[in-house]
Amino acid sequence: MTGGWLRPAVFGAMDGLVSNLGLMSGIAGSSAAASAIAVAGLAGLAAGAFSMAAGEYTSVASQRELAQAEVELERGELRRHPSGELEELTARYVALGVTPKLARQVAGEISRDPEQALLIHARDELGVDPRDLPSPLLAAASSFAAFSLGALLPVLPYLFGATALWPAVLVALLGLFGCGAVVARVTARSWWYSGLRQLAVGGAAAGVTYGLGALFGTAVS
């Protein structure tokens, strides 16, 4: 029941967690000051959230415009070739097991209302509901909020005075475990398996970027 919004929200939060934890770990590995790590985390949060929102807006807007264009093509077909569309709808009902006589009768009744006919044809042929197309603004706002929430977690310890990386790593890994456990609600995996998997992914990202930060920090110092 919650798969429509829960999955993208949780994965957006996990994206923010992993990417910002990795960024901050890389900065910490270069022996930067705590203030520099905090600033990098906040910059990563802002840049990532706006990038995610812009990408999601563009993607969903393009998807919506494509669906609207296809719906308008179908509207034109209904207007130019009503008899052909009637036969097509009749054939669809016959294929579903309705008797030809009843199928034609039902298709005829539906075709009396152009908007209802368009709705049925769009659903059957295009797989879209013209009345329920995705909102680019809602998608962008949701993506922005989810990413920001995830990216904020590893920054919080620094904002409350932490001077070492380990509190940020601990908070981020706990957040990843929680996100993984929540995702298990819409998958076939157990909550502990999904949680541990996300914890391992985040831990690996933090470890690799910390090592790279230490390597590059030594190389350029």
PDB file of C-alpha atoms in Angstrom:
ATOM      1  CA  MET A   1       0.000   0.000   0.000  1.00  0.00           C
ATOM      2  CA  THR A   2       2.887   2.395   0.698  1.00  0.00           C
ATOM      3  CA  GLY A   3       5.088   1.357  -2.220  1.00  0.00           C
ATOM      4  CA  GLY A   4       4.108   4.376  -4.264  1.00  0.00           C
ATOM      5  CA  TRP A   5       5.730   6.947  -1.968  1.00  0.00           C
ATOM      6  CA  LEU A   6       7.667   5.030   0.675  1.00  0.00           C
ATOM      7  CA  ARG A   7      10.258   3.472  -1.606  1.00  0.00           C
ATOM      8  CA  PRO A   8      11.400   6.689  -3.411  1.00  0.00           C
ATOM      9  CA  ALA A   9      11.372   8.650  -0.136  1.00  0.00           C
ATOM     10  CA  VAL A  10      13.502   6.102   1.715  1.00  0.00           C
ATOM     11  CA  PHE A  11      15.886   5.604  -1.192  1.00  0.00           C
ATOM     12  CA  GLY A  12      16.246   9.368  -1.515  1.00  0.00           C
ATOM     13  CA  ALA A  13      17.174   9.562   2.171  1.00  0.00           C
ATOM     14  CA  MET A  14      19.659   6.705   1.774  1.00  0.00           C
ATOM     15  CA  ASP A  15      21.200   8.452  -1.220  1.00  0.00           C
ATOM     16  CA  GLY A  16      21.695  11.568   0.882  1.00  0.00           C
ATOM     17  CA  LEU A  17      23.150   9.538   3.741  1.00  0.00           C
ATOM     18  CA  VAL A  18      25.632   7.568   1.665  1.00  0.00           C
ATOM     19  CA  SER A  19      26.787  10.419  -0.568  1.00  0.00           C
ATOM     20  CA  ASN A  20      27.234  12.948   2.241  1.00  0.00           C
ATOM     21  CA  LEU A  21      28.839  10.432   4.580  1.00  0.00           C
ATOM     22  CA  GLY A  22      31.264   9.557   1.809  1.00  0.00           C
ATOM     23  CA  LEU A  23      32.029  13.214   1.120  1.00  0.00           C
ATOM     24  CA  MET A  24      32.620  14.022   4.777  1.00  0.00           C
ATOM     25  CA  SER A  25      34.718  10.888   5.288  1.00  0.00           C
ATOM     26  CA  GLY A  26      36.929  11.862   2.377  1.00  0.00           C
ATOM     27  CA  ILE A  27      37.422  15.354   3.809  1.00  0.00           C
ATOM     28  CA  ALA A  28      38.122  13.913   7.267  1.00  0.00           C
ATOM     29  CA  GLY A  29      40.651  11.481   5.804  1.00  0.00           C
ATOM     30  CA  SER A  30      42.680  14.427   4.541  1.00  0.00           C
ATOM     31  CA  SER A  31      43.072  15.597   8.163  1.00  0.00           C
ATOM     32  CA  ALA A  32      40.872  18.662   7.629  1.00  0.00           C
ATOM     33  CA  ALA A  33      39.535  20.579  10.600  1.00  0.00           C
ATOM     34  CA  ALA A  34      36.121  19.738  12.051  1.00  0.00           C
ATOM     35  CA  SER A  35      34.741  23.064  10.829  1.00  0.00           C
ATOM     36  CA  ALA A  36      35.835  22.275   7.267  1.00  0.00           C
ATOM     37  CA  ILE A  37      34.172  18.861   7.462  1.00  0.00           C
ATOM     38  CA  ALA A  38      30.931  20.437   8.704  1.00  0.00           C
ATOM     39  CA  VAL A  39      30.972  23.047   5.940  1.00  0.00           C
ATOM     40  CA  ALA A  40      31.646  20.338   3.354  1.00  0.00           C
ATOM     41  CA  GLY A  41      28.718  18.336   4.730  1.00  0.00           C
ATOM     42  CA  LEU A  42      26.356  21.295   4.530  1.00  0.00           C
ATOM     43  CA  ALA A  43      27.578  22.130   1.024  1.00  0.00           C
ATOM     44  CA  GLY A  44      27.104  18.490  -0.012  1.00  0.00           C
ATOM     45  CA  LEU A  45      23.590  18.550   1.425  1.00  0.00           C
ATOM     46  CA  ALA A  46      22.629  21.685  -0.491  1.00  0.00           C
ATOM     47  CA  ALA A  47      24.273  20.685  -3.763  1.00  0.00           C
ATOM     48  CA  GLY A  48      22.926  17.150  -3.662  1.00  0.00           C
ATOM     49  CA  ALA A  49      19.389  18.148  -2.675  1.00  0.00           C
ATOM     50  CA  PHE A  50      19.085  20.777  -5.414  1.00  0.00           C
ATOM     51  CA  SER A  51      20.619  18.417  -7.966  1.00  0.00           C
ATOM     52  CA  MET A  52      18.226  15.619  -7.003  1.00  0.00           C
ATOM     53  CA  ALA A  53      15.243  17.976  -7.112  1.00  0.00           C
ATOM     54  CA  ALA A  54      16.223  19.398 -10.495  1.00  0.00           C
ATOM     55  CA  GLY A  55      16.813  15.951 -11.952  1.00  0.00           C
ATOM     56  CA  GLU A  56      13.549  14.595 -10.578  1.00  0.00           C
ATOM     57  CA  TYR A  57      11.603  17.616 -11.840  1.00  0.00           C
ATOM     58  CA  THR A  58      13.059  17.271 -15.342  1.00  0.00           C
ATOM     59  CA  SER A  59      12.490  13.520 -15.431  1.00  0.00           C
ATOM     60  CA  VAL A  60       8.894  13.622 -14.207  1.00  0.00           C
ATOM     61  CA  ALA A  61       8.043  16.671 -16.335  1.00  0.00           C
ATOM     62  CA  SER A  62       9.329  14.876 -19.438  1.00  0.00           C
ATOM     63  CA  GLN A  63       7.381  11.754 -18.491  1.00  0.00           C
ATOM     64  CA  ARG A  64       4.224  13.799 -17.959  1.00  0.00           C
ATOM     65  CA  GLU A  65       4.624  15.701 -21.240  1.00  0.00           C
ATOM     66  CA  LEU A  66       5.164  12.464 -23.142  1.00  0.00           C
ATOM     67  CA  ALA A  67       2.032  10.954 -21.611  1.00  0.00           C
ATOM     68  CA  GLN A  68       0.029  14.088 -22.412  1.00  0.00           C
ATOM     69  CA  ALA A  69       1.237  14.004 -26.030  1.00  0.00           C
ATOM     70  CA  GLU A  70       0.208  10.359 -26.367  1.00  0.00           C
ATOM     71  CA  VAL A  71      -3.187  11.112 -24.835  1.00  0.00           C
ATOM     72  CA  GLU A  72      -3.708  13.955 -27.310  1.00  0.00           C
ATOM     73  CA  LEU A  73      -2.844  11.609 -30.184  1.00  0.00           C
ATOM     74  CA  GLU A  74      -5.429   9.171 -28.878  1.00  0.00           C
ATOM     75  CA  ARG A  75      -7.959  11.999 -28.592  1.00  0.00           C
ATOM     76  CA  GLY A  76      -7.335  12.824 -32.246  1.00  0.00           C
ATOM     77  CA  GLU A  77      -7.814   9.199 -33.268  1.00  0.00           C
ATOM     78  CA  LEU A  78     -11.132   9.081 -31.435  1.00  0.00           C
ATOM     79  CA  ARG A  79     -12.256  12.234 -33.213  1.00  0.00           C
ATOM     80  CA  ARG A  80     -11.089  11.227 -36.698  1.00  0.00           C
ATOM     81  CA  HIS A  81     -11.815   7.498 -36.643  1.00  0.00           C
ATOM     82  CA  PRO A  82     -14.629   6.862 -34.144  1.00  0.00           C
ATOM     83  CA  SER A  83     -15.800   3.659 -35.835  1.00  0.00           C
ATOM     84  CA  GLY A  84     -12.304   2.174 -35.890  1.00  0.00           C
ATOM     85  CA  GLU A  85     -11.773   3.014 -32.218  1.00  0.00           C
ATOM     86  CA  LEU A  86     -15.166   1.489 -31.410  1.00  0.00           C
ATOM     87  CA  GLU A  87     -14.136  -1.737 -33.118  1.00  0.00           C
ATOM     88  CA  GLU A  88     -10.834  -1.681 -31.279  1.00  0.00           C
ATOM     89  CA  LEU A  89     -12.532  -1.291 -27.912  1.00  0.00           C
ATOM     90  CA  THR A  90     -15.020  -4.024 -28.772  1.00  0.00           C
ATOM     91  CA  ALA A  91     -12.171  -6.365 -29.678  1.00  0.00           C
ATOM     92  CA  ARG A  92     -10.485  -5.671 -26.347  1.00  0.00           C
ATOM     93  CA  TYR A  93     -13.590  -6.684 -24.410  1.00  0.00           C
ATOM     94  CA  VAL A  94     -14.037  -9.788 -26.542  1.00  0.00           C
ATOM     95  CA  ALA A  95     -10.432 -10.724 -25.786  1.00  0.00           C
ATOM     96  CA  LEU A  96     -11.284 -10.456 -22.098  1.00  0.00           C
ATOM     97  CA  GLY A  97     -14.036 -13.044 -22.511  1.00  0.00           C
ATOM     98  CA  VAL A  98     -17.095 -10.842 -23.091  1.00  0.00           C
ATOM     99  CA  THR A  99     -19.480 -12.064 -25.782  1.00  0.00           C
ATOM    100  CA  PRO A 100     -19.201 -10.064 -29.037  1.00  0.00           C
ATOM    101  CA  LYS A 101     -22.736  -8.721 -28.788  1.00  0.00           C
ATOM    102  CA  LEU A 102     -22.330  -7.512 -25.202  1.00  0.00           C
ATOM    103  CA  ALA A 103     -18.810  -6.219 -25.922  1.00  0.00           C
ATOM    104  CA  ARG A 104     -20.109  -4.042 -28.767  1.00  0.00           C
ATOM    105  CA  GLN A 105     -22.941  -2.783 -26.593  1.00  0.00           C
ATOM    106  CA  VAL A 106     -20.596  -1.839 -23.752  1.00  0.00           C
ATOM    107  CA  ALA A 107     -18.100  -0.234 -26.136  1.00  0.00           C
ATOM    108  CA  GLY A 108     -20.938   1.746 -27.738  1.00  0.00           C
ATOM    109  CA  GLU A 109     -22.166   3.045 -24.387  1.00  0.00           C
ATOM    110  CA  ILE A 110     -18.641   4.089 -23.378  1.00  0.00           C
ATOM    111  CA  SER A 111     -18.041   5.797 -26.720  1.00  0.00           C
ATOM    112  CA  ARG A 112     -21.057   8.063 -26.244  1.00  0.00           C
ATOM    113  CA  ASP A 113     -18.963  10.114 -23.819  1.00  0.00           C
ATOM    114  CA  PRO A 114     -15.751  11.256 -25.573  1.00  0.00           C
ATOM    115  CA  GLU A 115     -13.881  11.902 -22.305  1.00  0.00           C
ATOM    116  CA  GLN A 116     -14.841   8.529 -20.858  1.00  0.00           C
ATOM    117  CA  ALA A 117     -13.831   6.835 -24.102  1.00  0.00           C
ATOM    118  CA  LEU A 118     -10.500   8.664 -24.010  1.00  0.00           C
ATOM    119  CA  LEU A 119      -9.935   7.556 -20.432  1.00  0.00           C
ATOM    120  CA  ILE A 120     -10.598   3.899 -21.269  1.00  0.00           C
ATOM    121  CA  HIS A 121      -8.427   3.936 -24.407  1.00  0.00           C
ATOM    122  CA  ALA A 122      -5.584   5.720 -22.599  1.00  0.00           C
ATOM    123  CA  ARG A 123      -5.633   3.219 -19.758  1.00  0.00           C
ATOM    124  CA  ASP A 124      -5.845   0.160 -22.012  1.00  0.00           C
ATOM    125  CA  GLU A 125      -3.511   1.225 -24.801  1.00  0.00           C
ATOM    126  CA  LEU A 126      -1.082   3.627 -23.141  1.00  0.00           C
ATOM    127  CA  GLY A 127      -1.163   2.442 -19.557  1.00  0.00           C
ATOM    128  CA  VAL A 128      -1.755   5.976 -18.219  1.00  0.00           C
ATOM    129  CA  ASP A 129      -4.615   7.740 -16.500  1.00  0.00           C
ATOM    130  CA  PRO A 130      -5.010  11.274 -17.939  1.00  0.00           C
ATOM    131  CA  ARG A 131      -6.554  12.398 -14.633  1.00  0.00           C
ATOM    132  CA  ASP A 132      -3.702  11.106 -12.487  1.00  0.00           C
ATOM    133  CA  LEU A 133      -0.437  12.097 -14.145  1.00  0.00           C
ATOM    134  CA  PRO A 134       2.587  12.594 -11.843  1.00  0.00           C
ATOM    135  CA  SER A 135       3.356  16.109 -10.607  1.00  0.00           C
ATOM    136  CA  PRO A 136       6.899  17.356 -11.354  1.00  0.00           C
ATOM    137  CA  LEU A 137       6.754  19.856  -8.485  1.00  0.00           C
ATOM    138  CA  LEU A 138       5.649  17.224  -5.981  1.00  0.00           C
ATOM    139  CA  ALA A 139       8.329  14.829  -7.187  1.00  0.00           C
ATOM    140  CA  ALA A 140      11.018  17.519  -6.928  1.00  0.00           C
ATOM    141  CA  ALA A 141       9.914  18.621  -3.454  1.00  0.00           C
ATOM    142  CA  SER A 142       9.773  15.039  -2.191  1.00  0.00           C
ATOM    143  CA  SER A 143      13.205  14.274  -3.599  1.00  0.00           C
ATOM    144  CA  PHE A 144      14.641  17.469  -2.112  1.00  0.00           C
ATOM    145  CA  ALA A 145      13.191  16.758   1.330  1.00  0.00           C
ATOM    146  CA  ALA A 146      14.200  13.076   1.416  1.00  0.00           C
ATOM    147  CA  PHE A 147      17.770  13.713   0.268  1.00  0.00           C
ATOM    148  CA  SER A 148      18.162  16.648   2.679  1.00  0.00           C
ATOM    149  CA  LEU A 149      16.962  14.588   5.620  1.00  0.00           C
ATOM    150  CA  GLY A 150      19.399  11.789   4.858  1.00  0.00           C
ATOM    151  CA  ALA A 151      22.322  14.116   4.150  1.00  0.00           C
ATOM    152  CA  LEU A 152      21.700  16.042   7.373  1.00  0.00           C
ATOM    153  CA  LEU A 153      22.241  13.058   9.677  1.00  0.00           C
ATOM    154  CA  PRO A 154      26.043  12.809   9.377  1.00  0.00           C
ATOM    155  CA  VAL A 155      26.343  16.598   9.715  1.00  0.00           C
ATOM    156  CA  LEU A 156      24.358  16.793  12.977  1.00  0.00           C
ATOM    157  CA  PRO A 157      27.152  15.629  15.338  1.00  0.00           C
ATOM    158  CA  TYR A 158      29.442  18.358  13.987  1.00  0.00           C
ATOM    159  CA  LEU A 159      26.716  20.970  14.411  1.00  0.00           C
ATOM    160  CA  PHE A 160      26.436  19.898  18.057  1.00  0.00           C
ATOM    161  CA  GLY A 161      30.175  20.224  18.683  1.00  0.00           C
ATOM    162  CA  ALA A 162      31.727  16.927  17.597  1.00  0.00           C
ATOM    163  CA  THR A 163      35.384  17.170  16.586  1.00  0.00           C
ATOM    164  CA  ALA A 164      35.902  13.599  15.350  1.00  0.00           C
ATOM    165  CA  LEU A 165      34.386  11.668  12.468  1.00  0.00           C
ATOM    166  CA  TRP A 166      33.172   8.619  14.368  1.00  0.00           C
ATOM    167  CA  PRO A 167      29.960  10.201  15.796  1.00  0.00           C
ATOM    168  CA  ALA A 168      28.918  11.203  12.266  1.00  0.00           C
ATOM    169  CA  VAL A 169      29.662   7.702  10.989  1.00  0.00           C
ATOM    170  CA  LEU A 170      27.703   6.136  13.845  1.00  0.00           C
ATOM    171  CA  VAL A 171      24.651   8.345  13.281  1.00  0.00           C
ATOM    172  CA  ALA A 172      24.764   7.806   9.514  1.00  0.00           C
ATOM    173  CA  LEU A 173      25.089   4.024   9.806  1.00  0.00           C
ATOM    174  CA  LEU A 174      22.214   3.858  12.263  1.00  0.00           C
ATOM    175  CA  GLY A 175      20.168   5.916   9.801  1.00  0.00           C
ATOM    176  CA  LEU A 176      21.094   3.571   6.959  1.00  0.00           C
ATOM    177  CA  PHE A 177      20.136   0.538   9.008  1.00  0.00           C
ATOM    178  CA  GLY A 178      16.782   2.174   9.803  1.00  0.00           C
ATOM    179  CA  CYS A 179      16.158   3.039   6.145  1.00  0.00           C
ATOM    180  CA  GLY A 180      16.996  -0.486   5.085  1.00  0.00           C
ATOM    181  CA  ALA A 181      14.642  -1.894   7.695  1.00  0.00           C
ATOM    182  CA  VAL A 182      11.835   0.373   6.472  1.00  0.00           C
ATOM    183  CA  VAL A 183      12.426  -0.637   2.846  1.00  0.00           C
ATOM    184  CA  ALA A 184      11.841  -4.251   3.908  1.00  0.00           C
ATOM    185  CA  ARG A 185       8.159  -3.335   4.284  1.00  0.00           C
ATOM    186  CA  VAL A 186       7.819  -3.231   0.500  1.00  0.00           C
ATOM    187  CA  THR A 187      10.219  -6.065  -0.348  1.00  0.00           C
ATOM    188  CA  ALA A 188      10.430  -9.768   0.365  1.00  0.00           C
ATOM    189  CA  ARG A 189      13.549  -9.390   2.541  1.00  0.00           C
ATOM    190  CA  SER A 190      13.608  -9.417   6.340  1.00  0.00           C
ATOM    191  CA  TRP A 191      14.069  -6.078   8.109  1.00  0.00           C
ATOM    192  CA  TRP A 192      17.401  -7.042   9.662  1.00  0.00           C
ATOM    193  CA  TYR A 193      18.834  -8.260   6.329  1.00  0.00           C
ATOM    194  CA  SER A 194      17.846  -5.072   4.503  1.00  0.00           C
ATOM    195  CA  GLY A 195      19.129  -2.951   7.399  1.00  0.00           C
ATOM    196  CA  LEU A 196      22.494  -4.723   7.569  1.00  0.00           C
ATOM    197  CA  ARG A 197      22.883  -4.548   3.786  1.00  0.00           C
ATOM    198  CA  GLN A 198      22.431  -0.772   3.759  1.00  0.00           C
ATOM    199  CA  LEU A 199      24.712  -0.420   6.776  1.00  0.00           C
ATOM    200  CA  ALA A 200      27.414  -2.402   4.951  1.00  0.00           C
ATOM    201  CA  VAL A 201      27.048  -0.295   1.786  1.00  0.00           C
ATOM    202  CA  GLY A 202      27.322   2.955   3.745  1.00  0.00           C
ATOM    203  CA  GLY A 203      30.234   1.671   5.808  1.00  0.00           C
ATOM    204  CA  ALA A 204      32.101   0.590   2.678  1.00  0.00           C
ATOM    205  CA  ALA A 205      31.528   3.983   1.027  1.00  0.00           C
ATOM    206  CA  ALA A 206      32.794   5.797   4.124  1.00  0.00           C
ATOM    207  CA  GLY A 207      35.845   3.542   4.382  1.00  0.00           C
ATOM    208  CA  VAL A 208      36.846   3.889   0.743  1.00  0.00           C
ATOM    209  CA  THR A 209      36.428   7.669   0.624  1.00  0.00           C
ATOM    210  CA  TYR A 210      38.244   8.075   3.952  1.00  0.00           C
ATOM    211  CA  GLY A 211      41.164   6.132   2.504  1.00  0.00           C
ATOM    212  CA  LEU A 212      41.137   8.185  -0.677  1.00  0.00           C
ATOM    213  CA  GLY A 213      41.011  11.375   1.349  1.00  0.00           C
ATOM    214  CA  ALA A 214      43.995  10.268   3.399  1.00  0.00           C
ATOM    215  CA  LEU A 215      45.894   9.292   0.232  1.00  0.00           C
ATOM    216  CA  PHE A 216      45.195  12.527  -1.628  1.00  0.00           C
ATOM    217  CA  GLY A 217      45.681  14.612   1.481  1.00  0.00           C
ATOM    218  CA  THR A 218      49.153  13.176   1.945  1.00  0.00           C
ATOM    219  CA  ALA A 219      49.955  13.561  -1.754  1.00  0.00           C
ATOM    220  CA  VAL A 220      49.092  17.267  -1.914  1.00  0.00           C
ATOM    221  CA  SER A 221      50.436  18.287   1.475  1.00  0.00           C
TER     222      SER A 221
END
